[in-house]
C-alpha atoms as a PDB file:
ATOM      1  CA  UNK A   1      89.973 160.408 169.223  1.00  0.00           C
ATOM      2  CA  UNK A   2      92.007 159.044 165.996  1.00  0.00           C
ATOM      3  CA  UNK A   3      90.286 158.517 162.664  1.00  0.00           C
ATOM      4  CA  UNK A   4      90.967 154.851 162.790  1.00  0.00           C
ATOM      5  CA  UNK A   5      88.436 155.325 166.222  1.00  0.00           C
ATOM      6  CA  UNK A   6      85.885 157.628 163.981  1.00  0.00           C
ATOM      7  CA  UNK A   7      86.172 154.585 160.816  1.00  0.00           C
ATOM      8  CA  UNK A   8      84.984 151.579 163.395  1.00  0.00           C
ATOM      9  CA  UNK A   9      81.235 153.016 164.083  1.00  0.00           C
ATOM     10  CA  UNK A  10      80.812 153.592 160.444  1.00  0.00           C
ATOM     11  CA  UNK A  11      82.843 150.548 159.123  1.00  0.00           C
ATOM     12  CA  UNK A  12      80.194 148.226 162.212  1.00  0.00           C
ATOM     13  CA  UNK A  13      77.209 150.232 160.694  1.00  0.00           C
ATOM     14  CA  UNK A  14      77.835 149.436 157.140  1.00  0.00           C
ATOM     15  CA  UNK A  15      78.518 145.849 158.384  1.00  0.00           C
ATOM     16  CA  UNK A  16      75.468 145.938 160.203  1.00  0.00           C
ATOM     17  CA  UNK A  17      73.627 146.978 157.074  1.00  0.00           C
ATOM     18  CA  UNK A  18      75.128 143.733 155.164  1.00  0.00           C
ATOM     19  CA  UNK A  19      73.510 142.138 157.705  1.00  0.00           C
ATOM     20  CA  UNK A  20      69.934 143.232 157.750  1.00  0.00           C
ATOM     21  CA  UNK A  21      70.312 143.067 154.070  1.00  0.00           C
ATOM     22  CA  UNK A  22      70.795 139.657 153.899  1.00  0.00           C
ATOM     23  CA  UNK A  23      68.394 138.723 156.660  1.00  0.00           C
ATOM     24  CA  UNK A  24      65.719 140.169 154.633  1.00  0.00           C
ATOM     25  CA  UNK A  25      66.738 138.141 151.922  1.00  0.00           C
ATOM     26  CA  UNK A  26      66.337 134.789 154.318  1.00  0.00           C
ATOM     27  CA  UNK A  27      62.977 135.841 154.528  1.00  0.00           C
ATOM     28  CA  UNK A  28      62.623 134.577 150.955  1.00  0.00           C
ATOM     29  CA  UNK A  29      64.857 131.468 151.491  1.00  0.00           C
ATOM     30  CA  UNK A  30      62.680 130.598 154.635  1.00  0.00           C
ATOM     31  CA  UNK A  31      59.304 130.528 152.682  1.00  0.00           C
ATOM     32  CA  UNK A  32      60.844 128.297 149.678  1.00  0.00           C
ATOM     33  CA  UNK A  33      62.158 125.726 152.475  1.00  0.00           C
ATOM     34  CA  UNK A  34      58.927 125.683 153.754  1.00  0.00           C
ATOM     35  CA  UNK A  35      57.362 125.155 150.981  1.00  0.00           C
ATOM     36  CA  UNK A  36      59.227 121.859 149.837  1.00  0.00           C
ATOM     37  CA  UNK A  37      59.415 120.956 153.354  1.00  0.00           C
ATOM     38  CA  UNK A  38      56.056 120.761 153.448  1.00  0.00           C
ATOM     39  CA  UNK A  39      55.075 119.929 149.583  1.00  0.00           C
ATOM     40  CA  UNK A  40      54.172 116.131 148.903  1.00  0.00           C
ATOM     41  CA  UNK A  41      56.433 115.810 146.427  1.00  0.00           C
ATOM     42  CA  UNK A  42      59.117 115.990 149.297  1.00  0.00           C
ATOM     43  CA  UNK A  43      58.026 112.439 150.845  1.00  0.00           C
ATOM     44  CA  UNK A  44      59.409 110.553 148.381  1.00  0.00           C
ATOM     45  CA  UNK A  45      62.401 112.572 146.891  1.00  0.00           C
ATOM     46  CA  UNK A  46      65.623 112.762 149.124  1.00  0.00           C
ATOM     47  CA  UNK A  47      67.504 115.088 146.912  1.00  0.00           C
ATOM     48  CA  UNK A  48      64.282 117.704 147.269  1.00  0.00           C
ATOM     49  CA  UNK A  49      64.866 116.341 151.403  1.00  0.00           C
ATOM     50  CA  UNK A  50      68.522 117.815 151.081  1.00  0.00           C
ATOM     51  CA  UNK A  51      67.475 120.741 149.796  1.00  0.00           C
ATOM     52  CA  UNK A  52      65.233 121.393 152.209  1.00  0.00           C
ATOM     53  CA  UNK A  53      68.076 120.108 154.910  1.00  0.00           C
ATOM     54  CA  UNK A  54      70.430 122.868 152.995  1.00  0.00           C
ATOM     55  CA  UNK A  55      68.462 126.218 153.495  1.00  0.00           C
ATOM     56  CA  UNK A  56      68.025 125.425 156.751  1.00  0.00           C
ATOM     57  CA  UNK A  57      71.448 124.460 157.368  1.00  0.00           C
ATOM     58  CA  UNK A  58      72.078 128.257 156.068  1.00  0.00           C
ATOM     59  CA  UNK A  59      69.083 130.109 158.052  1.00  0.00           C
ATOM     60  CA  UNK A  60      70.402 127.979 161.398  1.00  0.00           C
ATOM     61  CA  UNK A  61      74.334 129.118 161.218  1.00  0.00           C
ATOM     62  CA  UNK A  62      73.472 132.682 160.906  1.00  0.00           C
ATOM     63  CA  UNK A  63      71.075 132.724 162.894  1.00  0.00           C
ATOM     64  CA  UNK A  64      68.224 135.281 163.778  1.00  0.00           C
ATOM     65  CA  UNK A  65      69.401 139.164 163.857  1.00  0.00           C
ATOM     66  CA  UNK A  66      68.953 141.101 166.543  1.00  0.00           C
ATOM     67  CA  UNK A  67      70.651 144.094 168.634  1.00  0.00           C
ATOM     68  CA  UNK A  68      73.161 142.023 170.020  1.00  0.00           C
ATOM     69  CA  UNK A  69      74.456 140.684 166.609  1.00  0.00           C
ATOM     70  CA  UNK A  70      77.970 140.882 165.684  1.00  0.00           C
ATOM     71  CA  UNK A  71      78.186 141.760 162.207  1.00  0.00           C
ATOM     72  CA  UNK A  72      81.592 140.728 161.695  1.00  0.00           C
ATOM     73  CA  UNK A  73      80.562 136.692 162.920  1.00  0.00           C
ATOM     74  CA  UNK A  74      77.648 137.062 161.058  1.00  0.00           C
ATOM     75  CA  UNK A  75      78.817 137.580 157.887  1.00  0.00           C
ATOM     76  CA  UNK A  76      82.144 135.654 158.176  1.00  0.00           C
ATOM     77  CA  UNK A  77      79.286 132.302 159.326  1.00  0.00           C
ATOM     78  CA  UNK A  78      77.344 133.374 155.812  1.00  0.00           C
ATOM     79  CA  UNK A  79      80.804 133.231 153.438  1.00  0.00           C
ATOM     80  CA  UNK A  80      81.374 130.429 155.218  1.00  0.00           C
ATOM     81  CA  UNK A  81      77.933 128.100 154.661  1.00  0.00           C
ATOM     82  CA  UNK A  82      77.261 130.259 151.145  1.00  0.00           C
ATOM     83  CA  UNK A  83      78.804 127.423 149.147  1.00  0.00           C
ATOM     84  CA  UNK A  84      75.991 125.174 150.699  1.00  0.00           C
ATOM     85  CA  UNK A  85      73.179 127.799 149.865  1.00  0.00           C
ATOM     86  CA  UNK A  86      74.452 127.994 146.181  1.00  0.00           C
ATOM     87  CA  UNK A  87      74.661 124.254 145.849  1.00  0.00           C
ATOM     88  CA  UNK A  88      71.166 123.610 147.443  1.00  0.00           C
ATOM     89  CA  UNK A  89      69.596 126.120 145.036  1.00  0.00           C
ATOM     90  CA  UNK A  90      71.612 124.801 141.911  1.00  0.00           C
ATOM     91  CA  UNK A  91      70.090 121.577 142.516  1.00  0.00           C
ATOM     92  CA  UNK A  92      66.623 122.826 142.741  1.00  0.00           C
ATOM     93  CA  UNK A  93      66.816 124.443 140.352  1.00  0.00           C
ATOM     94  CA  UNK A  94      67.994 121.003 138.129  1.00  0.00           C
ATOM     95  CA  UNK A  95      65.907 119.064 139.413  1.00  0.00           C
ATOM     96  CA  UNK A  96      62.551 121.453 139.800  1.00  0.00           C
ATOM     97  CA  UNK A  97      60.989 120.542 136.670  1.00  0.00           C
ATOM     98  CA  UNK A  98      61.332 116.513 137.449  1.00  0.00           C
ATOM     99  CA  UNK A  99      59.202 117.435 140.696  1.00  0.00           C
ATOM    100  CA  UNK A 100      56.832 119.361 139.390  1.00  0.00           C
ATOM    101  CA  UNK A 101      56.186 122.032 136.692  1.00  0.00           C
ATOM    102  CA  UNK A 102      53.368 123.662 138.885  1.00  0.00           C
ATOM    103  CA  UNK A 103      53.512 127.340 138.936  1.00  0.00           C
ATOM    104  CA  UNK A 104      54.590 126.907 142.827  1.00  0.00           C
ATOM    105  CA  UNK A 105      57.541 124.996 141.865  1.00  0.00           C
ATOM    106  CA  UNK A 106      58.680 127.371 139.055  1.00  0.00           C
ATOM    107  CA  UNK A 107      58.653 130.410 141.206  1.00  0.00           C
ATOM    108  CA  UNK A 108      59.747 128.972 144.523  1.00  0.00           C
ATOM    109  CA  UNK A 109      62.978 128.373 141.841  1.00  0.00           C
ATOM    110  CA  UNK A 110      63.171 131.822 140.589  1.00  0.00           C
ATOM    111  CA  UNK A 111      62.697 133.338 144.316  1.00  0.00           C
ATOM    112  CA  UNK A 112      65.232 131.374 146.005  1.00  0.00           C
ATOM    113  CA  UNK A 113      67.731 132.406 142.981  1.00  0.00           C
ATOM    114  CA  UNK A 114      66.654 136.005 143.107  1.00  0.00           C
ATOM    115  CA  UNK A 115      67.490 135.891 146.926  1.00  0.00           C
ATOM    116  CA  UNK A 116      70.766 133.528 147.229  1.00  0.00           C
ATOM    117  CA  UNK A 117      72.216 135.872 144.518  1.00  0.00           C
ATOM    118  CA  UNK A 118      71.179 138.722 146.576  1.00  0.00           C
ATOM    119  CA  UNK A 119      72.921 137.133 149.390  1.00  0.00           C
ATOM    120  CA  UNK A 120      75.852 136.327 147.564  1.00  0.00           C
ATOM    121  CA  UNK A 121      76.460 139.843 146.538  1.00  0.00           C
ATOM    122  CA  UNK A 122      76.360 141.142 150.264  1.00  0.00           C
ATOM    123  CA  UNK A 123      78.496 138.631 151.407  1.00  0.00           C
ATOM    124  CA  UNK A 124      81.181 139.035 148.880  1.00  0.00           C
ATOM    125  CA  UNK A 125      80.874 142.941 148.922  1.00  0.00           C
END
């Protein structure tokens, strides 16, 4: 067996990690898209619609992990749709106090930007 053989188990498990890493992190995104999917203030405000439309654009390409993921689609689908995640939150968070100043509002903000930047250090690690 060469080293390069003895390098791909470790370099697919430290891949693998990315990816459970940042599926943790979609846990976060998930319950923020919920949230203004299902908020009131989301009938009548189609940028807070795109949002919504956004993270789940994001959860949807990546897709749910399991055994039979391959890390190296995974995370080459998140670099890929991460420019839509970081717009989607940018624009939340501009337009979040114009929809509401509640304290569910304010922090569904600060979580989705705690996790997206999470996300976009895996990715681009």
């Amino acid at each position: 067996m060469s080293s390069t053989d003895n390098q791909q188990p470790a370099q697919n498990s430290g891949m693998l990690e990315r990816v459970r890493a940042i599926d943790a992190q979609i846990a976060h995104v998930w319950m923020v898209r919920t949230f203004l999917k299902h908020c009131d203030e989301a009938e009548d405000d189609d940028d807070l619609r795109e949002i919504v439309r956004d993270l789940y654009d994001f959860i949807l390409a990546v897709g749910p992990v399991d055994d039979s993921i391959d890390p190296v689609a995974y995370l080459k689908m998140a670099k890929k749709k991460m420019r839509r995640l970081v717009g989607a939150t940018a624009l939340y968070e501009q337009i979040q106090p114009e929809v509401s100043g509640h304290t569910n509002f304010v922090m569904a903000a600060r979580s989705l930007r705690l996790a997206v930047d999470r996300i976009f250090q895996i990715v681009s690690s």
